[in-house]
Amino acid sequence: MFQIDRSTNRLRKLERPNFSEVGVRERDHLQEWLASMPEALCEAMGEDEGGLLIIQKEFDGFQDTRERLDLLALDKNGQLVVIENKLDDSGRDVVWQALKYAAYCSQLNKENIIEIFQRYLDRHGDGRNASEAICEFLEVDTLSDVAVNEDNNQRIVFIAAKFRKEVTSTVLWLCGHKIDARCIKVVPYKFSGELLVDIQQVIPPPEAADYMVRMAEKATEEKSMKGAQRKSHQIRLAFWAQALEQLSSRGSQRFQKVSASKDHWISCGTGIGGCAMALVLAQTEIRAEFVMQRSDAEQNKWLFDQLLAMREEIEGSANMSLNWDRKENVKRCFIRTSLPIDTSNEENWPEMIRWACETYEAIESAVVPHLNSLNVRLQAGEAST
C-alpha cells in the first residue's frame, strides 16, 4: 500500500509490519475486530453489508473434543459460516481444522443454533431474544417458515496475513467441488503513528468467485428442471400456480406479473415503495398481509400508526378483524389475517385459494386507497418530525 505525496507527485510505500511486531493478538484483537464488525468480511467477499450475523465466539460445543472454533456466523441463506482466524501465517493445518469444525457444525439443528446464539447474546449483554434476532436478520416472520443450516452447505472462511501454498491449493480444490471456502487476507500497515488494516479476498479471486456462483446457479436451475427439487418446493410451485391463476381470473391486476415461486410467499407492490401485499404459505396456516418494510424503520412505524388510527374504517371496509402487528423490536410492520389449515394437504387447496383471493382483495381494497395520501405526507418528511 502506498501514500501519495501530492507535493512531490511521488508514491511513498507504507510500512508493513507483522501483527506480532505491533502487539496484535489473534483472540484479543483480530477476533474482536471481526466479531464487532462482520461488515468488513462482507465487503471483502463482495456481499451485502449486514450479510453475516455472528452467533458465537470461541465455540466449544463439539462432542468428544475440547477444540474451539474462532467465530461462528449465520449468512442470509440461513447457512452456518465457520471462520478461522490466524495472524501472520495461516499454518499448514488450518484447512483440516476448519473442515472438522464444518463437519461438527453440519449436525447442528435450528434449536441448537438458537441456543448457541442465545448464550452469546446473554454473555455479551445484548439482551435480545435469539429467535427474534435471527428472524430479523433473515427477514422472515417466523423461523418455522425457513430452513436453517440445511444439508451440507456450511461455508468456511480462512483469515490470515499470509497463506501457505498448501492452504490456497486446497481451498481452490474445495471451491471446485462446490464447497464455499474463502481465503481473506488481513494485512497491517503503519501510517502517521496509526495502525491500518487492509482486508481483501484472495481465494477465489473476485472474478473467479462470480463465475463460480453463476455456474452453481446454472447447475441448480438444471437440477430443478430435472425434477430434483425438494418436495416442499414442488408443493409451493404447484399451489402458487393455482392461486395466481385464480387471482388472474378474478381480475387481480397487481399479481399479473408475479410468477409461481418455490418460496413460502408471493408478493406484489402497492404503489408506495417498500410496502407490499403478500400471501404466505406456512405449514399450518395461510396468511394474507400488508407489509411495511421500507429501509427506514421509523417510516414503517409511522405508516403503521397512521393506518392504525383508521383501524375501525379499514376493518369495516374489509369486513373482517385484522391482526395489527407493529413489531416493536423489528424493522417491519404487518397488518394481516390467517386461516389455520393443513397446507400440505392438496384436498384443502381449493378452500385455501378461495380464502386467499377473497381476503387479499378485501385487505387491498381497504388499505391501498389510503396509501397515496400517506406517501405524499411521507415524502414531505412528516414521519421524521
Coordinates of C-alpha atoms in Angstrom, one line a residue:
M1 CA 0.0 0.0 0.0
F2 CA 1.3 3.4 -0.9
Q3 CA 0.7 7.0 0.2
I4 CA 0.5 9.7 -2.5
D5 CA 2.8 12.7 -1.8
R6 CA 1.0 15.4 -3.7
S7 CA 3.7 18.0 -3.1
T8 CA 6.4 15.8 -4.9
N9 CA 4.0 13.9 -7.1
R10 CA 5.5 10.6 -5.8
L11 CA 4.4 7.4 -4.1
R12 CA 5.6 6.6 -0.6
K13 CA 5.5 3.0 0.5
L14 CA 3.7 2.4 3.8
E15 CA 5.5 0.4 6.5
R16 CA 4.1 -3.2 6.6
P17 CA 4.8 -4.8 10.0
N18 CA 3.8 -8.2 11.2
F19 CA 0.9 -8.3 13.6
S20 CA 3.2 -9.7 16.3
E21 CA 5.5 -6.7 15.9
V22 CA 2.7 -4.3 16.7
G23 CA 1.3 -6.3 19.6
V24 CA -1.8 -7.6 17.9
R25 CA -3.0 -11.0 19.1
E26 CA -5.4 -13.3 17.4
R27 CA -8.1 -13.7 20.1
D28 CA -7.8 -10.4 21.9
H29 CA -7.7 -8.2 18.7
L30 CA -8.3 -9.7 15.3
Q31 CA -11.2 -11.9 16.5
E32 CA -12.8 -9.0 18.3
W33 CA -12.5 -6.7 15.3
L34 CA -14.3 -9.1 13.1
A35 CA -16.9 -10.0 15.7
S36 CA -17.8 -6.4 16.3
M37 CA -17.8 -5.5 12.6
P38 CA -18.6 -8.5 10.3
E39 CA -19.4 -6.0 7.6
A40 CA -15.7 -5.9 7.0
L41 CA -15.8 -9.5 5.9
C42 CA -18.9 -9.0 3.9
E43 CA -17.2 -6.2 1.9
A44 CA -14.1 -8.3 1.3
M45 CA -16.3 -11.1 0.0
G46 CA -18.4 -8.8 -2.2
E47 CA -21.6 -9.5 -0.2
D48 CA -24.2 -7.0 1.0
E49 CA -23.5 -5.2 4.2
G50 CA -25.2 -7.0 7.1
G51 CA -24.8 -10.3 5.3
L52 CA -23.3 -12.1 8.3
L53 CA -24.6 -12.5 11.8
I54 CA -22.0 -13.5 14.4
I55 CA -23.7 -16.1 16.7
Q56 CA -20.8 -17.3 18.8
K57 CA -17.1 -16.7 19.6
E58 CA -14.7 -19.4 20.8
F59 CA -17.4 -22.0 20.2
D60 CA -16.6 -25.3 22.0
G61 CA -19.9 -27.1 21.9
F62 CA -18.5 -30.1 20.0
Q63 CA -18.9 -33.6 21.4
D64 CA -15.8 -35.5 22.5
T65 CA -13.4 -32.7 21.8
R66 CA -12.2 -29.5 23.5
E67 CA -11.4 -27.7 20.3
R68 CA -12.6 -24.2 19.9
L69 CA -13.9 -22.6 16.7
D70 CA -12.9 -18.9 16.5
L71 CA -16.1 -17.4 15.1
L72 CA -19.4 -19.0 14.1
A73 CA -21.8 -16.9 11.9
L74 CA -25.1 -17.2 10.0
D75 CA -25.5 -15.9 6.5
K76 CA -28.6 -14.6 4.7
N77 CA -29.4 -18.0 3.3
G78 CA -29.6 -19.5 6.8
Q79 CA -26.3 -21.3 6.4
L80 CA -23.6 -21.6 9.1
V81 CA -20.2 -19.9 8.4
V82 CA -17.1 -21.3 10.0
I83 CA -14.5 -18.5 10.4
E84 CA -10.9 -19.5 11.3
N85 CA -8.5 -16.6 12.2
K86 CA -4.8 -16.7 12.1
L87 CA -2.4 -13.8 12.3
D88 CA 0.9 -13.6 10.3
D89 CA 0.8 -17.1 8.9
S90 CA -2.1 -19.5 8.1
G91 CA -0.1 -22.5 9.1
R92 CA -0.3 -25.9 7.4
D93 CA -3.2 -27.5 9.3
V94 CA -5.8 -24.7 9.2
V95 CA -7.8 -26.3 6.4
W96 CA -8.1 -29.7 8.1
Q97 CA -9.0 -27.9 11.4
A98 CA -11.8 -25.9 9.7
L99 CA -13.1 -28.9 7.8
K100 CA -13.5 -30.7 11.1
Y101 CA -15.4 -27.7 12.5
A102 CA -17.7 -27.6 9.5
A103 CA -18.4 -31.3 9.9
Y104 CA -19.3 -30.8 13.5
C105 CA -21.5 -27.8 12.7
S106 CA -23.3 -29.7 10.0
Q107 CA -25.0 -31.6 12.8
L108 CA -26.5 -28.5 14.4
N109 CA -30.2 -28.1 14.0
K110 CA -32.3 -25.0 14.3
E111 CA -32.9 -25.4 18.0
N112 CA -29.2 -25.9 18.6
I113 CA -28.3 -22.7 16.7
I114 CA -30.9 -20.6 18.6
E115 CA -29.5 -21.9 21.9
I116 CA -25.9 -21.2 20.8
F117 CA -26.8 -17.6 19.8
Q118 CA -28.8 -17.0 22.9
R119 CA -25.8 -17.9 25.1
Y120 CA -23.7 -15.5 23.0
L121 CA -26.3 -12.7 23.5
D122 CA -26.6 -13.3 27.2
R123 CA -22.9 -13.4 27.7
H124 CA -22.3 -10.1 25.9
G125 CA -25.1 -8.2 27.4
D126 CA -27.1 -7.6 24.3
G127 CA -30.4 -8.5 25.9
R128 CA -32.1 -9.6 22.7
N129 CA -34.1 -12.8 22.1
A130 CA -32.0 -15.1 19.8
S131 CA -35.0 -16.4 17.8
E132 CA -36.4 -12.9 17.2
A133 CA -32.9 -11.6 16.2
I134 CA -32.4 -14.4 13.7
C135 CA -35.9 -13.7 12.2
E136 CA -35.0 -10.1 11.8
F137 CA -31.6 -11.0 10.2
L138 CA -33.2 -13.5 7.8
E139 CA -36.2 -11.1 7.2
V140 CA -38.8 -13.7 8.0
D141 CA -41.8 -13.6 10.3
T142 CA -41.1 -17.0 12.0
L143 CA -38.3 -19.5 11.8
S144 CA -40.8 -22.3 11.1
D145 CA -41.0 -20.8 7.6
V146 CA -37.3 -21.2 6.7
A147 CA -34.6 -23.9 6.7
V148 CA -31.5 -23.1 8.8
N149 CA -28.2 -24.9 8.3
E150 CA -29.8 -27.1 5.6
D151 CA -27.9 -30.0 4.1
N152 CA -24.1 -29.9 3.9
N153 CA -23.8 -26.3 2.7
Q154 CA -21.7 -24.9 5.6
R155 CA -19.3 -22.2 4.5
I156 CA -15.7 -21.8 5.5
V157 CA -13.7 -18.5 5.8
F158 CA -9.9 -18.5 6.5
I159 CA -8.3 -15.3 7.6
A160 CA -4.6 -14.6 7.8
A161 CA -1.9 -12.1 6.7
K162 CA -0.2 -14.9 4.7
F163 CA -1.4 -18.2 3.3
R164 CA 0.8 -21.1 2.6
K165 CA 0.6 -22.7 -0.9
E166 CA -0.8 -26.0 0.5
V167 CA -3.7 -23.9 2.0
T168 CA -4.5 -21.9 -1.1
S169 CA -4.3 -25.0 -3.3
T170 CA -6.7 -26.9 -1.0
V171 CA -9.2 -24.1 -0.8
L172 CA -9.3 -23.8 -4.6
W173 CA -9.9 -27.5 -4.8
L174 CA -12.8 -27.2 -2.3
C175 CA -14.3 -24.4 -4.3
G176 CA -14.1 -26.6 -7.4
H177 CA -16.2 -29.2 -5.6
K178 CA -18.9 -26.7 -4.7
I179 CA -17.7 -26.1 -1.1
D180 CA -17.9 -22.4 -0.4
A181 CA -14.4 -21.8 1.0
R182 CA -12.6 -18.4 1.1
C183 CA -9.2 -17.0 2.0
I184 CA -9.3 -13.5 3.3
K185 CA -6.0 -11.7 3.6
V186 CA -5.7 -9.2 6.5
V187 CA -2.6 -7.1 6.3
P188 CA -1.5 -4.4 8.8
Y189 CA 0.1 -1.1 7.8
K190 CA 1.6 1.8 9.7
F191 CA 0.7 5.4 8.7
S192 CA 1.5 8.5 10.8
G193 CA 1.6 6.6 14.0
E194 CA -1.7 4.8 13.2
L195 CA -2.3 1.1 12.5
L196 CA -4.3 0.4 9.4
V197 CA -5.7 -2.9 8.2
D198 CA -6.4 -3.9 4.6
I199 CA -8.9 -6.8 4.2
Q200 CA -9.2 -8.4 0.8
Q201 CA -10.5 -11.8 -0.5
V202 CA -7.6 -13.5 -2.4
I203 CA -9.0 -17.0 -2.9
P204 CA -11.0 -17.4 -5.0
P205 CA -10.3 -14.1 -6.8
P206 CA -13.4 -11.9 -7.0
E207 CA -13.8 -12.6 -10.8
A208 CA -13.5 -16.3 -10.3
A209 CA -15.9 -16.2 -7.4
D210 CA -18.6 -14.6 -9.5
Y211 CA -18.0 -17.1 -12.3
M212 CA -18.4 -20.0 -9.8
V213 CA -21.6 -18.5 -8.4
R214 CA -23.1 -18.3 -11.9
M215 CA -22.1 -21.9 -12.6
A216 CA -23.6 -23.1 -9.4
E217 CA -26.8 -21.2 -10.1
K218 CA -26.9 -22.8 -13.6
A219 CA -26.4 -26.3 -12.1
T220 CA -29.2 -25.6 -9.6
E221 CA -31.5 -24.5 -12.3
E222 CA -30.8 -27.6 -14.4
K223 CA -31.3 -29.8 -11.4
S224 CA -34.6 -28.2 -10.7
M225 CA -35.7 -28.7 -14.3
K226 CA -35.0 -32.4 -14.0
G227 CA -37.4 -32.6 -11.1
A228 CA -34.9 -32.8 -8.3
Q229 CA -36.4 -30.0 -6.2
R230 CA -37.4 -30.8 -2.7
K231 CA -41.0 -31.8 -2.1
S232 CA -41.7 -28.6 -0.3
H233 CA -40.6 -26.6 -3.3
Q234 CA -42.8 -28.7 -5.6
I235 CA -45.8 -28.2 -3.4
R236 CA -45.3 -24.4 -3.3
L237 CA -44.8 -24.1 -7.0
A238 CA -48.0 -26.1 -7.7
F239 CA -50.0 -24.2 -5.1
W240 CA -48.9 -20.7 -6.2
A241 CA -49.5 -21.6 -9.8
Q242 CA -53.2 -22.4 -9.0
A243 CA -53.6 -19.4 -6.7
L244 CA -52.2 -17.0 -9.3
E245 CA -54.4 -18.5 -12.0
Q246 CA -57.4 -17.9 -9.7
L247 CA -56.3 -14.4 -8.9
S248 CA -55.9 -13.6 -12.6
S249 CA -59.4 -15.0 -13.4
R250 CA -60.9 -12.7 -10.7
G251 CA -59.3 -9.7 -12.4
S252 CA -56.5 -9.0 -9.9
Q253 CA -54.0 -6.6 -11.6
R254 CA -51.2 -6.4 -9.0
F255 CA -50.3 -10.1 -9.3
Q256 CA -50.4 -10.2 -13.2
K257 CA -46.5 -10.1 -13.4
V258 CA -45.9 -12.4 -10.5
S259 CA -44.7 -15.9 -11.2
A260 CA -45.2 -19.1 -9.2
S261 CA -42.4 -19.5 -6.7
K262 CA -40.8 -22.2 -4.6
D263 CA -40.7 -19.7 -1.8
H264 CA -43.3 -19.8 1.0
W265 CA -44.6 -16.4 -0.1
I266 CA -45.6 -14.3 -3.1
S267 CA -46.0 -10.5 -3.0
C268 CA -46.8 -7.6 -5.2
G269 CA -46.3 -3.8 -5.0
T270 CA -48.9 -1.3 -3.8
G271 CA -47.7 1.9 -5.4
I272 CA -45.6 3.0 -2.4
G273 CA -42.0 1.9 -2.1
G274 CA -41.3 -0.8 0.5
C275 CA -44.9 -1.7 1.1
A276 CA -46.4 -4.8 -0.4
M277 CA -49.4 -7.1 -0.4
A278 CA -48.3 -10.7 0.4
L279 CA -49.7 -14.2 0.6
V280 CA -47.8 -16.5 2.9
L281 CA -47.9 -20.3 3.0
A282 CA -46.8 -21.7 6.3
Q283 CA -47.1 -25.3 7.5
T284 CA -50.3 -24.9 9.5
E285 CA -51.8 -21.8 8.0
I286 CA -52.1 -19.4 5.1
R287 CA -51.8 -15.7 5.6
A288 CA -52.8 -12.6 3.7
E289 CA -51.0 -9.4 4.8
F290 CA -50.0 -5.9 4.1
V291 CA -46.3 -5.5 4.8
M292 CA -44.5 -2.2 5.6
Q293 CA -40.8 -3.0 5.0
R294 CA -39.1 0.3 4.0
S295 CA -35.4 0.6 4.7
D296 CA -36.2 3.2 7.4
A297 CA -37.8 1.6 10.4
E298 CA -39.1 4.9 11.6
Q299 CA -41.1 5.4 8.4
N300 CA -42.6 1.9 8.8
K301 CA -43.8 2.6 12.3
W302 CA -45.2 6.0 11.1
L303 CA -47.2 4.3 8.3
F304 CA -48.4 1.7 10.7
D305 CA -49.6 4.2 13.2
Q306 CA -51.4 6.3 10.6
L307 CA -53.3 3.2 9.4
L308 CA -53.9 2.0 12.9
A309 CA -55.7 5.3 13.6
M310 CA -58.1 4.3 10.8
R311 CA -58.5 0.8 12.1
E312 CA -62.2 0.9 12.5
E313 CA -62.7 2.3 9.0
I314 CA -60.3 -0.3 7.4
E315 CA -61.7 -3.3 9.2
G316 CA -65.2 -2.2 8.4
S317 CA -64.3 -1.8 4.7
A318 CA -62.6 -5.2 4.7
N319 CA -65.5 -6.7 6.7
M320 CA -63.1 -8.6 9.0
S321 CA -61.0 -8.2 12.1
L322 CA -57.2 -7.9 11.4
N323 CA -54.1 -8.6 13.3
W324 CA -52.2 -5.3 13.7
D325 CA -48.5 -6.2 14.4
R326 CA -46.2 -3.2 14.9
K327 CA -43.2 -5.4 15.7
E328 CA -41.5 -3.0 18.2
N329 CA -38.1 -4.6 18.0
V330 CA -38.2 -5.4 14.3
K331 CA -37.9 -3.0 11.3
R332 CA -41.0 -4.3 9.5
C333 CA -44.7 -3.9 10.5
F334 CA -47.7 -6.0 9.4
I335 CA -51.5 -5.9 9.0
R336 CA -52.6 -9.5 8.5
T337 CA -55.0 -12.3 9.0
S338 CA -54.7 -16.0 8.7
L339 CA -56.6 -19.2 8.1
P340 CA -55.4 -22.2 10.2
I341 CA -55.3 -25.2 7.9
D342 CA -53.0 -28.1 6.8
T343 CA -51.4 -26.5 3.8
S344 CA -49.6 -29.7 2.7
N345 CA -53.0 -31.5 2.1
E346 CA -53.9 -30.8 -1.5
E347 CA -57.6 -31.5 -0.7
N348 CA -57.5 -28.2 1.2
W349 CA -56.1 -26.2 -1.6
P350 CA -59.5 -25.1 -3.2
E351 CA -60.6 -23.7 0.2
M352 CA -57.2 -22.1 0.8
I353 CA -57.1 -20.4 -2.7
R354 CA -60.7 -19.2 -2.3
W355 CA -59.9 -17.7 1.1
A356 CA -56.6 -16.2 -0.1
C357 CA -58.2 -14.5 -3.1
E358 CA -61.2 -13.1 -1.2
T359 CA -59.0 -12.0 1.8
Y360 CA -56.3 -10.4 -0.3
E361 CA -58.9 -8.4 -2.3
A362 CA -60.6 -7.3 0.9
I363 CA -57.4 -6.1 2.5
E364 CA -56.2 -4.4 -0.7
S365 CA -59.5 -2.5 -1.2
A366 CA -59.4 -1.4 2.5
V367 CA -55.8 -0.4 2.8
V368 CA -54.3 0.6 -0.5
P369 CA -56.7 3.6 -1.2
H370 CA -55.1 5.4 1.9
L371 CA -51.5 5.0 0.6
N372 CA -51.3 7.8 -1.9
S373 CA -52.1 10.5 0.6
L374 CA -49.8 8.8 3.2
N375 CA -47.0 8.7 0.6
V376 CA -47.3 12.4 0.0
R377 CA -47.0 13.1 3.7
L378 CA -44.1 10.7 3.9
Q379 CA -42.2 12.4 1.1
A380 CA -42.8 15.7 2.9
G381 CA -40.8 14.4 5.8
E382 CA -43.7 14.1 8.2
A383 CA -42.5 10.7 9.5
S384 CA -39.3 12.3 10.9
T385 CA -41.0 15.2 12.7

